[in-house]
Amino acid sequence: MLAELHLDTATLQAALLHDVVEDSSVRLKAVRERFGPEVASLVDGVTKLGRIKFDTLAEAQSQNLRKMLVAMAKDIRVILIKLADRLHNMRTLASLPPEKRIEKAVETMEIYAPLANRLGISQVKWELEDLAFFYLEPVKFSQVQKMVAESRDAREAYLNQVIDTLSGELGEVGIVADISGRPKHLYSIYQKMTRRGKEFSEIYDLIALRVIVDSVKDCYGALGTVHSIWKPVPGRFKDYVAMPKFNMYQSLHTTVIGPAGRPLEIQIRTDEMHRTAEYGIAAHWRYKEGARGSEESFDERLAWLRQMLEWQTELKDPREFMEALKIDLFEDEVFVFTPKGDVVSLRRGATPLDFAYAIHTEVGNHCVGAKINGAIVPLTYELQMGDRVDILTSKSASPSRDWLSIAKTSSARSKIRAHLSKISRTDDLARGRDEILKVLRKHGMGLSSSRVVKALEAVAREMNFACADDLFAHVGAGKESAQKVSTKLLKQLEAEGGKPGAKPTEPEAPTGLLPDQPMTPPRKRRRSPTGVQVKGIDDVLVRLARCCNPVPGDDIVGFVTRGRGVSVHRRDCPNAGELLSTPERILEVEWEQSPDSVYQVEIAVEALDRTGLLRDISVALSDSGVNILSASLHTDRSGIAQLRFLFELGNMEQLTKVLANVKAINGVFDAHRQMAHGGVRKGTPR
């Protein structure tokens, strides 16, 4: 595949070796010694981080992509090898188990096909999309394939008639042209039928011609000839020669009403433009290799990649990184103009804020408004093709958190987030320290003793933070749980010797952001394994009712059972109404504060069934820090999926976060806490 793209010897060597480091005992050092640093660098770029363990699938995928994109920015040949590898994998996907086929096909459709498109390698992009389409939607693939096959003979006869007519007209005006029919790919047809709500017969470019001429001058000459033969369809002309696409694609596109009144799309380009359209960045690699003067031009064509890397380094959350990456890869373009007439390319749906940050970070940070074609518009205005944009600024202006919902490009959002984080770090630091301190005080501890400070630094290093202040800031920003950090801190103190709640052997000096207040260690009492304490009674058997599975934060009530101790229910449990009718068996109970307590909760989820739904919900639950014990799924005839998950968590606050994360998943209608076994049990429990 790479030889057909006319790549150099080092790339072909690296392609043959691309799986050696990942799938065998051979190390990169051996590759470097045998084949040289250039080949070793390319092999390293395409090697996954397979020997490092990640907490979640999303984290592993995001880290592998980060590494690949960074290597790609240094040497574009890395992604060319990776794309060829993925194309080969997709061609042989039938040999994998069904779940692996779906996983690979989704990743290909969401990441690798858009990457090929970004690099302008249409040959690879179309094949990746059609192969992924085949595995993800086999029934729809067959339907589209059948429709195309049924109309092929009539379409080819029509094209031959059109080619003869156009060849004769171009010959008369002295334009030498190679005219051919352009094959339409199945996934592209399917997209236009679904996204634009078109019937198969309404797709204009199902019948298409490609006209290749010798020069740019002949491109426009051929366009004039085409329009003199057939009437152009208004609004369907696009000049990508004067304004190339982000992936270097250049061509003239026009749709005309051809013979028999049928719409006909025609693309006109030079031979060099055609080579770029087919091979993209690979076609330009040879020019970079052969001519020093063109290296700067080649690097300019990869400016979008360097912009992607700017925000990449700032996104720590793997799911946020993956979402931002998909947005930037899938973006459709809109061309707008600066007041001086320079062209700026932005994703479709971009706002004046995106334009301001594309010009310069400081222009964006001090933006107060914008003029579009001379008229003042709000910052939420959606930029249209050909708009002339003038940004209004003020030195006293600065970004607000609302801007994150106004900006549509990942680059602009990243710059807004960076500015906000600088301002809010001090607040986050104080808030995080306060949250951890609250948990520690329940154990009779503060944050200012040298023993605790030393343990904090150790916990920070364990969690990959440079210092304790960074850890505090992440807790204050809601990116880390204070409970989780405090639990690790208590374990660290126990490991170093001595009980966490023991009286310190040295005096504490109030230092830092929030001075610790002296306090008396609480009276020790035996903890209940359920995390519930019966008021006024110690050493009594307590169990959590299975009908409502209460967790910390729930309003609870205790009920004396026969021979089974005290049963604890949520006060709004359907069974609790019957229990309260026997007040002599009711006891007051309360939650203990314990970072180690774990509780079982069942949730019900209602969603529109789709490929990957169960995976997405499972990942959301895992990323929320809960341990899934069981899951069930049922889909009715209308395509509505009913799912149930039983998992372990620490408190009610964590449950709120879990439900919010699940509700945010595409296609989920509702997620709520579920009574076990359908809820109400008849009769009074023993």
XYZ file of C-alpha atoms in Angstrom:
686
model
C 0.000 0.000 0.000
C 2.739 2.451 0.970
C 4.801 1.592 -2.100
C 1.789 2.581 -4.218
C 1.840 5.936 -2.428
C 5.508 6.236 -3.626
C 6.967 6.621 -0.134
C 10.667 6.334 0.675
C 12.774 3.336 1.717
C 12.781 4.204 5.451
C 8.962 4.241 5.477
C 8.755 0.847 3.768
C 11.278 -0.609 6.245
C 9.293 0.808 9.173
C 6.071 -0.562 7.659
C 7.532 -4.083 7.569
C 8.690 -3.675 11.183
C 5.681 -1.789 12.556
C 4.402 -4.611 14.821
C 7.762 -6.051 15.892
C 8.167 -4.024 19.101
C 4.500 -4.327 20.054
C 3.982 -8.046 19.362
C 7.341 -9.674 20.073
C 10.196 -9.634 22.571
C 12.319 -7.409 20.292
C 12.960 -3.981 21.834
C 13.193 -0.626 20.094
C 16.914 -0.487 20.887
C 17.492 -3.542 18.681
C 15.555 -1.941 15.808
C 17.636 1.237 16.179
C 20.927 -0.705 16.141
C 19.971 -2.804 13.101
C 18.088 -0.255 10.953
C 19.087 3.191 12.228
C 17.431 5.994 14.223
C 15.077 7.140 11.417
C 13.377 3.753 11.046
C 13.324 3.241 14.835
C 11.597 6.605 15.305
C 8.880 5.658 12.785
C 8.356 2.235 14.418
C 8.123 3.846 17.854
C 5.504 6.297 16.563
C 3.125 3.530 15.453
C 3.758 1.248 18.453
C 0.900 1.323 20.956
C 1.496 1.822 24.651
C 0.730 -1.858 25.072
C 2.945 -2.556 28.058
C 1.404 0.171 30.233
C -1.778 -0.631 32.173
C -4.655 1.865 32.028
C -7.676 2.132 34.301
C -10.230 2.325 31.469
C -10.544 1.524 27.761
C -11.129 5.230 27.042
C -7.870 6.158 28.783
C -5.896 3.528 26.861
C -7.367 4.639 23.528
C -6.795 8.341 24.215
C -3.183 7.824 25.324
C -2.389 5.717 22.243
C -3.849 8.412 20.000
C -1.973 11.165 21.858
C 1.316 9.364 21.291
C 0.535 8.732 17.631
C -0.465 12.362 16.976
C 2.647 13.730 18.690
C 4.818 11.384 16.597
C 2.808 12.371 13.529
C 3.558 16.063 14.153
C 7.281 15.248 14.153
C 7.085 12.984 11.082
C 3.928 12.661 8.970
C 5.037 9.234 7.724
C 3.973 7.776 11.095
C 0.276 8.282 10.341
C 0.707 7.049 6.745
C 2.036 3.746 8.125
C -0.756 3.621 10.713
C -3.459 4.283 8.099
C -2.101 1.537 5.837
C -1.992 -0.805 8.846
C -5.604 0.015 9.746
C -6.739 -0.441 6.116
C -5.124 -3.884 6.058
C -6.802 -4.727 9.386
C -10.190 -3.686 7.989
C -9.717 -5.785 4.845
C -9.115 -8.867 7.031
C -11.637 -8.018 9.780
C -13.826 -11.064 9.051
C -11.324 -13.294 10.897
C -11.982 -11.536 14.238
C -14.809 -12.263 16.734
C -18.006 -10.203 16.166
C -17.473 -7.859 19.153
C -13.918 -7.071 17.982
C -15.175 -6.331 14.466
C -17.645 -3.770 15.829
C -15.014 -2.188 18.103
C -12.493 -1.829 15.246
C -15.141 -0.589 12.798
C -16.380 2.119 15.206
C -12.818 3.312 15.887
C -12.122 3.364 12.137
C -15.257 5.384 11.362
C -14.706 7.853 14.237
C -10.919 8.343 14.104
C -9.000 6.833 11.179
C -11.289 7.652 8.227
C -11.536 11.329 9.351
C -7.740 11.382 9.785
C -7.291 10.111 6.219
C -9.703 12.828 5.091
C -7.735 15.455 7.040
C -4.585 14.318 5.236
C -6.385 14.384 1.879
C -5.843 10.682 1.135
C -9.248 10.045 -0.415
C -8.265 6.585 -1.709
C -7.781 5.342 1.852
C -10.636 7.380 3.352
C -13.333 5.982 1.029
C -12.234 2.365 1.479
C -12.039 2.684 5.275
C -15.546 4.176 5.399
C -17.093 1.546 3.126
C -15.478 -1.335 5.060
C -16.583 0.108 8.421
C -20.089 0.692 6.983
C -20.212 -2.981 5.905
C -19.586 -4.224 9.472
C -21.585 -1.585 11.374
C -24.721 -1.548 9.187
C -24.692 -4.781 7.105
C -28.399 -4.593 6.159
C -28.245 -0.958 5.032
C -24.950 -1.632 3.223
C -26.634 -4.388 1.202
C -29.631 -2.161 0.410
C -27.465 0.685 -0.935
C -25.241 -1.755 -2.830
C -28.303 -3.288 -4.483
C -29.712 0.132 -5.483
C -26.389 1.150 -7.053
C -26.074 -2.169 -8.929
C -29.622 -1.938 -10.318
C -28.996 1.494 -11.842
C -25.450 0.803 -13.108
C -26.200 -0.077 -16.767
C -28.458 2.943 -17.343
C -25.969 5.190 -15.547
C -23.002 4.035 -17.645
C -24.939 4.552 -20.927
C -25.881 8.062 -19.783
C -22.287 8.898 -18.827
C -20.927 7.718 -22.207
C -23.380 10.058 -23.956
C -22.338 13.004 -21.754
C -18.586 12.280 -22.176
C -18.902 12.235 -25.979
C -20.728 15.590 -25.954
C -18.263 17.299 -23.592
C -15.146 15.889 -25.349
C -16.292 17.333 -28.648
C -16.992 20.787 -27.200
C -13.653 20.967 -25.323
C -11.776 19.839 -28.458
C -13.315 22.715 -30.422
C -11.932 25.308 -27.965
C -8.503 23.622 -27.845
C -8.627 22.196 -24.324
C -7.000 18.779 -23.958
C -8.857 16.841 -21.240
C -9.092 13.352 -19.790
C -12.797 12.777 -18.973
C -14.038 9.836 -16.921
C -16.946 8.787 -14.738
C -16.351 9.203 -10.997
C -17.324 6.208 -8.843
C -19.572 7.062 -5.915
C -18.815 5.235 -2.663
C -21.585 3.450 -0.791
C -21.131 5.130 2.592
C -21.215 8.567 0.952
C -24.519 7.695 -0.733
C -25.934 6.392 2.560
C -24.864 9.582 4.391
C -26.670 11.800 1.896
C -29.802 9.662 2.075
C -29.952 9.747 5.889
C -28.460 13.100 6.935
C -30.095 15.146 4.177
C -33.294 13.094 3.934
C -32.850 12.460 0.209
C -34.221 9.640 -1.892
C -31.730 7.542 -3.862
C -32.860 9.185 -7.120
C -32.312 12.699 -5.666
C -28.570 12.385 -5.058
C -26.933 14.754 -7.562
C -23.417 13.357 -7.588
C -24.459 9.716 -8.040
C -23.834 10.531 -11.693
C -20.554 12.439 -11.840
C -17.780 13.314 -14.274
C -14.143 14.083 -13.554
C -12.357 16.342 -16.070
C -8.544 16.494 -15.800
C -6.798 19.268 -17.776
C -3.254 20.616 -18.130
C -3.408 23.975 -16.305
C -5.406 26.155 -13.906
C -6.313 28.367 -16.878
C -7.817 25.326 -18.637
C -9.818 24.496 -15.459
C -11.752 27.754 -15.738
C -11.919 27.449 -19.552
C -13.457 23.975 -19.222
C -15.909 25.319 -16.625
C -17.090 27.973 -19.083
C -17.562 25.318 -21.754
C -19.588 23.107 -19.393
C -21.891 26.013 -18.487
C -22.355 26.890 -22.146
C -23.610 23.360 -22.885
C -25.775 22.741 -19.801
C -27.517 25.116 -17.416
C -25.835 25.263 -13.952
C -27.883 24.582 -10.793
C -27.880 27.767 -8.614
C -25.869 27.466 -5.392
C -24.114 24.269 -6.482
C -20.825 25.804 -7.735
C -17.749 25.538 -5.462
C -14.304 26.928 -6.238
C -11.777 24.896 -4.243
C -8.984 26.021 -6.604
C -8.967 29.617 -5.326
C -9.838 28.463 -1.757
C -8.435 24.942 -1.148
C -9.903 22.726 1.565
C -8.037 22.155 4.854
C -6.641 18.874 3.440
C -5.068 20.621 0.392
C -7.869 19.443 -1.925
C -8.278 21.630 -5.030
C -10.934 21.310 -7.727
C -13.837 23.137 -9.373
C -17.241 21.595 -8.569
C -20.396 22.413 -10.472
C -23.779 20.720 -10.834
C -25.642 21.178 -14.113
C -28.916 19.980 -15.607
C -27.644 17.418 -18.140
C -29.406 15.559 -20.957
C -32.960 14.375 -20.185
C -33.122 16.932 -17.363
C -31.021 14.824 -14.982
C -28.664 16.568 -12.491
C -24.994 15.925 -13.255
C -22.016 16.831 -11.054
C -18.726 17.709 -12.785
C -15.313 18.099 -11.124
C -12.558 19.925 -13.024
C -8.902 19.843 -11.906
C -5.294 19.593 -13.116
C -3.245 16.402 -13.001
C -1.314 17.677 -9.956
C -4.578 18.537 -8.175
C -5.864 15.053 -8.963
C -2.738 13.434 -7.525
C -3.174 15.505 -4.345
C -6.860 14.551 -4.148
C -6.002 10.851 -4.337
C -2.805 10.706 -2.258
C -3.042 13.887 -0.181
C -0.058 14.542 2.071
C 1.708 11.455 0.681
C 1.918 13.135 -2.733
C 3.634 16.163 -1.161
C 6.057 14.126 0.929
C 8.151 13.495 -2.184
C 8.337 17.221 -2.936
C 9.527 17.892 0.618
C 12.130 15.153 0.263
C 13.371 16.360 -3.119
C 13.264 20.156 -2.848
C 14.484 22.166 0.119
C 12.585 25.274 -0.942
C 9.245 23.499 -0.665
C 9.796 22.269 2.923
C 8.318 25.442 4.415
C 5.254 25.120 2.176
C 4.892 21.473 3.188
C 5.012 22.358 6.901
C 2.353 25.056 6.413
C 0.006 22.370 5.118
C 0.267 20.622 8.500
C -0.606 23.749 10.512
C -3.948 22.199 11.526
C -2.091 19.310 13.170
C 0.015 21.618 15.305
C -3.137 23.481 16.328
C -4.654 20.177 17.422
C -1.583 19.442 19.549
C -1.937 22.812 21.327
C -5.210 21.853 23.009
C -4.288 18.153 23.228
C -1.678 18.778 25.877
C -4.218 20.607 28.080
C -6.998 17.992 28.051
C -6.324 15.492 30.840
C -9.694 13.721 30.916
C -9.607 10.849 28.348
C -13.291 11.130 27.422
C -13.013 14.900 26.948
C -9.913 14.383 24.778
C -11.647 11.785 22.578
C -14.726 13.983 22.137
C -12.637 17.028 21.192
C -10.537 14.961 18.785
C -13.639 13.660 16.999
C -15.078 17.172 16.687
C -11.872 18.502 15.100
C -11.509 15.551 12.734
C -15.116 15.582 11.536
C -15.469 19.324 11.053
C -16.935 20.691 7.851
C -15.510 24.025 6.677
C -16.688 27.595 6.298
C -14.453 30.261 4.721
C -14.614 33.805 6.116
C -12.542 36.947 5.528
C -10.565 39.308 7.768
C -10.980 43.102 7.261
C -7.785 42.959 5.121
C -9.260 40.279 2.866
C -7.291 37.279 4.181
C -9.153 33.956 4.152
C -9.681 32.091 7.460
C -10.985 28.520 7.457
C -13.130 27.455 10.440
C -15.410 24.527 11.191
C -19.035 24.918 10.151
C -21.081 26.360 13.029
C -18.144 28.479 14.300
C -18.856 31.813 15.976
C -17.018 35.178 16.057
C -15.275 33.940 19.223
C -13.726 31.048 17.261
C -12.597 33.525 14.611
C -11.069 35.837 17.262
C -9.037 33.017 18.833
C -7.978 31.790 15.379
C -6.467 35.242 14.742
C -4.621 35.426 18.105
C -5.155 34.298 21.689
C -5.080 37.875 23.003
C -7.637 39.002 20.410
C -9.942 36.281 21.705
C -9.303 37.045 25.390
C -10.208 40.745 24.931
C -13.135 40.250 22.522
C -16.309 42.205 23.384
C -18.241 41.877 20.120
C -18.043 41.500 16.360
C -19.139 43.122 13.117
C -20.219 40.858 10.279
C -20.265 42.590 6.891
C -20.353 45.941 8.729
C -23.246 45.106 11.114
C -22.812 44.342 14.826
C -23.867 40.786 15.740
C -23.918 38.813 19.035
C -21.049 36.464 19.842
C -23.446 33.534 19.361
C -23.867 34.373 15.632
C -23.060 31.402 13.367
C -20.523 32.401 10.696
C -21.612 31.910 7.086
C -19.529 31.229 3.976
C -17.963 34.487 2.706
C -18.667 36.617 5.821
C -16.311 39.556 6.438
C -15.521 39.488 10.178
C -14.221 42.403 12.253
C -13.560 41.684 15.968
C -14.196 44.438 18.551
C -11.843 44.340 21.557
C -11.347 46.050 24.918
C -8.314 45.867 27.211
C -10.565 45.415 30.255
C -12.477 42.469 28.749
C -11.697 38.870 29.707
C -13.232 35.416 29.023
C -16.194 34.176 31.057
C -17.255 30.576 31.649
C -20.260 31.127 29.333
C -17.824 31.395 26.430
C -17.148 27.644 26.638
C -20.681 27.012 25.338
C -20.403 29.731 22.658
C -17.071 28.638 21.139
C -17.375 25.626 18.826
C -13.742 24.811 17.981
C -11.544 22.802 20.344
C -8.720 25.293 19.892
C -10.823 28.245 21.105
C -12.275 26.266 24.012
C -8.806 25.199 25.066
C -7.578 28.802 25.154
C -10.657 29.942 27.110
C -10.224 27.068 29.562
C -6.526 27.896 29.998
C -7.328 31.529 30.856
C -10.059 30.559 33.304
C -7.849 27.973 35.004
C -5.165 30.586 35.725
C -7.730 32.779 37.477
C -9.491 30.007 39.363
C -6.447 28.012 40.530
C -6.138 29.956 43.792
C -9.838 29.426 44.550
C -9.624 25.746 43.624
C -6.558 25.345 45.838
C -8.336 26.763 48.889
C -11.540 24.826 48.184
C -9.700 21.518 47.693
C -7.659 21.936 50.871
C -10.838 22.709 52.800
C -12.647 19.614 51.455
C -9.795 17.269 52.383
C -9.448 18.949 55.778
C -13.141 18.334 56.537
C -12.700 14.600 55.962
C -9.503 14.411 58.029
C -11.017 16.282 60.984
C -13.502 13.451 61.414
C -10.461 11.327 62.245
C -9.093 13.916 64.681
C -6.416 15.110 62.256
C -5.290 18.328 60.611
C -3.110 19.180 57.622
C -0.281 21.106 59.200
C 1.793 18.469 61.015
C 5.015 17.479 59.273
C 3.868 13.825 59.311
C 0.675 14.616 57.375
C 2.477 17.005 55.009
C 5.017 14.275 54.187
C 2.235 11.722 53.606
C 0.368 14.220 51.382
C 3.420 14.688 49.167
C 3.711 10.892 48.826
C 0.016 10.595 47.845
C 0.418 13.434 45.321
C 3.351 11.624 43.669
C 1.396 8.355 43.639
C -1.472 10.110 41.822
C 0.952 11.682 39.292
C 0.836 15.257 40.628
C 3.954 17.405 40.897
C 3.101 18.572 44.425
C 0.344 18.619 47.059
C -0.919 22.020 45.841
C -1.674 20.538 42.401
C -3.621 17.768 44.132
C -5.610 20.317 46.205
C -6.408 22.311 43.049
C -7.750 19.231 41.238
C -9.955 18.363 44.214
C -11.244 21.950 44.383
C -12.031 21.907 40.650
C -14.020 18.686 41.053
C -11.548 16.617 39.016
C -10.572 14.426 41.975
C -12.660 13.191 44.901
C -11.728 14.507 48.374
C -12.908 11.165 49.803
C -10.565 9.231 47.500
C -7.566 11.431 48.348
C -8.294 11.266 52.105
C -8.587 7.473 51.980
C -5.205 7.228 50.263
C -3.732 9.654 52.816
C -5.025 7.598 55.763
C -3.601 4.409 54.264
C -0.263 6.166 53.700
C -0.168 7.279 57.343
C -0.974 3.742 58.519
C 1.797 2.359 56.309
C 4.276 4.800 57.830
C 3.306 3.624 61.330
C 0.766 4.758 63.862
C -2.992 5.076 63.628
C -4.358 7.988 61.566
C -6.424 9.350 64.422
C -3.654 9.102 67.042
C -2.590 12.199 68.883
C 0.414 13.763 67.123
C 3.760 13.513 68.908
C 4.731 17.036 67.911
C 2.834 20.302 68.215
C 0.918 21.536 65.137
C 1.559 25.030 63.833
C -1.246 26.640 61.815
C 0.207 27.139 58.323
C -1.061 27.260 54.747
C -4.216 28.642 53.210
C -6.698 27.524 55.890
C -5.354 27.257 59.487
C -6.267 24.022 61.254
C -8.366 24.475 64.384
C -7.338 22.510 67.501
C -9.842 19.798 68.261
C -10.396 16.855 70.565
C -10.242 13.433 68.930
C -13.730 11.882 68.888
C -14.660 9.048 71.220
C -13.775 5.742 69.591
C -16.573 3.319 68.955
C -16.880 0.114 67.016
C -17.882 0.751 63.426
C -20.762 -1.105 61.826
C -19.860 -2.913 58.583
C -23.018 -1.416 57.034
C -21.971 2.158 57.871
C -25.165 2.681 59.953
C -25.239 3.379 63.706
C -28.311 2.745 65.905
C -28.681 5.778 68.171
C -28.005 4.888 71.840
C -27.189 1.213 71.141
C -23.807 -0.403 70.400
C -23.053 -3.948 69.237
C -26.340 -4.639 67.484
C -26.658 -6.504 64.180
C -27.587 -4.023 61.415
C -28.354 -4.872 57.802
C -29.400 -2.755 54.797
C -32.758 -3.682 53.264
C -32.451 -5.206 49.801
C -35.774 -3.727 48.656
C -34.440 -0.132 48.572
C -30.627 -0.422 49.038
C -30.079 2.798 51.049
C -26.797 4.704 50.653
C -25.242 7.568 52.689
C -27.286 10.726 52.231
C -30.636 8.877 52.156
C -33.152 9.584 54.916
C -33.315 6.218 56.733
C -35.336 4.423 59.399
C -34.507 1.287 61.448
C -36.915 -1.602 62.072
C -36.416 -4.362 64.655
C -36.823 -7.731 62.923
C -37.314 -11.173 64.447
C -33.940 -12.818 64.917
C -32.164 -10.719 62.256
C -31.264 -7.540 64.134
C -32.171 -4.108 62.763
C -33.264 -3.740 59.129
C -32.510 -0.273 57.650
C -34.824 1.152 54.948
C -35.026 4.411 53.050
C -37.839 6.464 54.586
C -39.490 6.711 51.128
C -39.270 2.942 50.570
C -42.719 1.487 49.735
C -42.208 -1.094 52.508
C -41.424 1.619 55.090
C -45.066 2.763 55.086
C -46.133 -0.622 56.425
C -43.262 -0.708 58.945
C -44.201 2.660 60.436
C -47.583 1.213 61.434
C -45.759 -0.642 64.248
C -43.961 2.263 66.015
C -42.799 0.091 68.937
C -40.392 -1.673 66.532
C -38.991 1.523 64.991
C -35.472 2.716 65.975
C -33.591 5.917 65.154
C -30.562 5.242 62.990
C -27.908 7.444 61.366
C -25.083 7.143 58.885
C -21.519 6.847 60.135
C -18.823 8.810 58.343
C -16.425 6.216 56.934
C -14.304 6.566 53.792
C -14.085 2.767 53.469
C -17.828 1.945 53.430
C -19.239 0.448 50.228
C -22.960 0.162 49.340
C -24.918 -1.582 46.612
C -27.225 0.466 44.375
C -29.284 -0.534 41.353
C -30.152 1.960 38.602
C -32.537 1.687 35.646
C -31.677 3.263 32.278
C -34.017 3.885 29.341
C -32.394 4.616 25.985
C -32.694 4.352 22.220
C -30.993 1.093 21.253
C -27.874 1.471 19.108
C -24.514 -0.145 18.502
C -22.139 0.525 21.409
C -24.835 1.656 23.884
C -23.983 -0.941 26.553
C -20.281 -0.211 26.128
C -20.766 3.563 26.495
C -22.836 3.197 29.677
C -20.372 0.690 31.169
C -17.468 3.044 30.467
C -19.378 5.967 32.042
C -20.010 3.894 35.191
C -16.392 2.744 35.393
C -15.104 6.286 34.862
C -17.363 7.414 37.739
C -15.418 5.110 40.060
C -18.107 2.488 40.773
C -17.696 -1.288 40.691
C -20.308 -2.963 38.439
C -21.662 -6.218 39.951
C -24.292 -7.143 37.358
C -26.038 -5.760 34.260
C -29.130 -6.694 32.265
C -30.556 -5.415 28.963
C -33.870 -5.808 27.153
C -34.902 -4.098 23.888
C -38.545 -3.938 22.788
C -39.843 -3.940 19.213
C -39.832 -0.147 19.018
C -36.054 -0.067 19.602
C -36.228 1.218 23.204
C -33.658 -0.436 25.473
C -34.313 -0.991 29.201
C -31.060 -1.553 31.128
C -30.346 -2.269 34.789
C -27.000 -2.054 36.557
C -26.147 -3.161 40.111
C -22.937 -1.621 41.423
C -21.043 -0.596 44.554
C -20.375 3.006 45.549
C -19.439 5.108 48.550
C -22.167 7.719 49.047
C -25.190 9.568 47.667
C -23.044 12.338 46.183
C -21.284 9.769 44.024
C -24.655 8.344 42.892
C -25.756 11.816 41.719
C -22.574 12.080 39.638
C -23.091 8.579 38.198
C -26.658 9.356 37.097
C -25.564 12.668 35.542
C -22.796 10.931 33.544
C -25.193 8.246 32.275
C -27.868 10.799 31.291
C -25.240 12.690 29.262
C -24.693 9.681 26.958
C -26.082 10.011 23.439
C -29.465 8.283 23.142
C -30.201 7.954 26.889
C -33.682 9.258 27.807
C -33.635 8.640 31.553
C -31.539 7.144 34.340
C -32.815 6.745 37.881
C -32.326 4.750 41.025
C -34.254 1.481 41.043
C -35.873 -0.500 43.834
C -34.491 -4.027 43.928
C -36.724 -6.731 42.416
C -39.233 -4.145 41.180
C -39.685 -2.436 44.563
C -42.637 -3.251 46.832
C -42.784 -6.475 48.796
C -46.177 -7.428 50.175
C -46.505 -8.136 53.893
C -44.413 -7.013 56.830
C -40.801 -8.298 56.662
C -39.689 -10.589 59.455
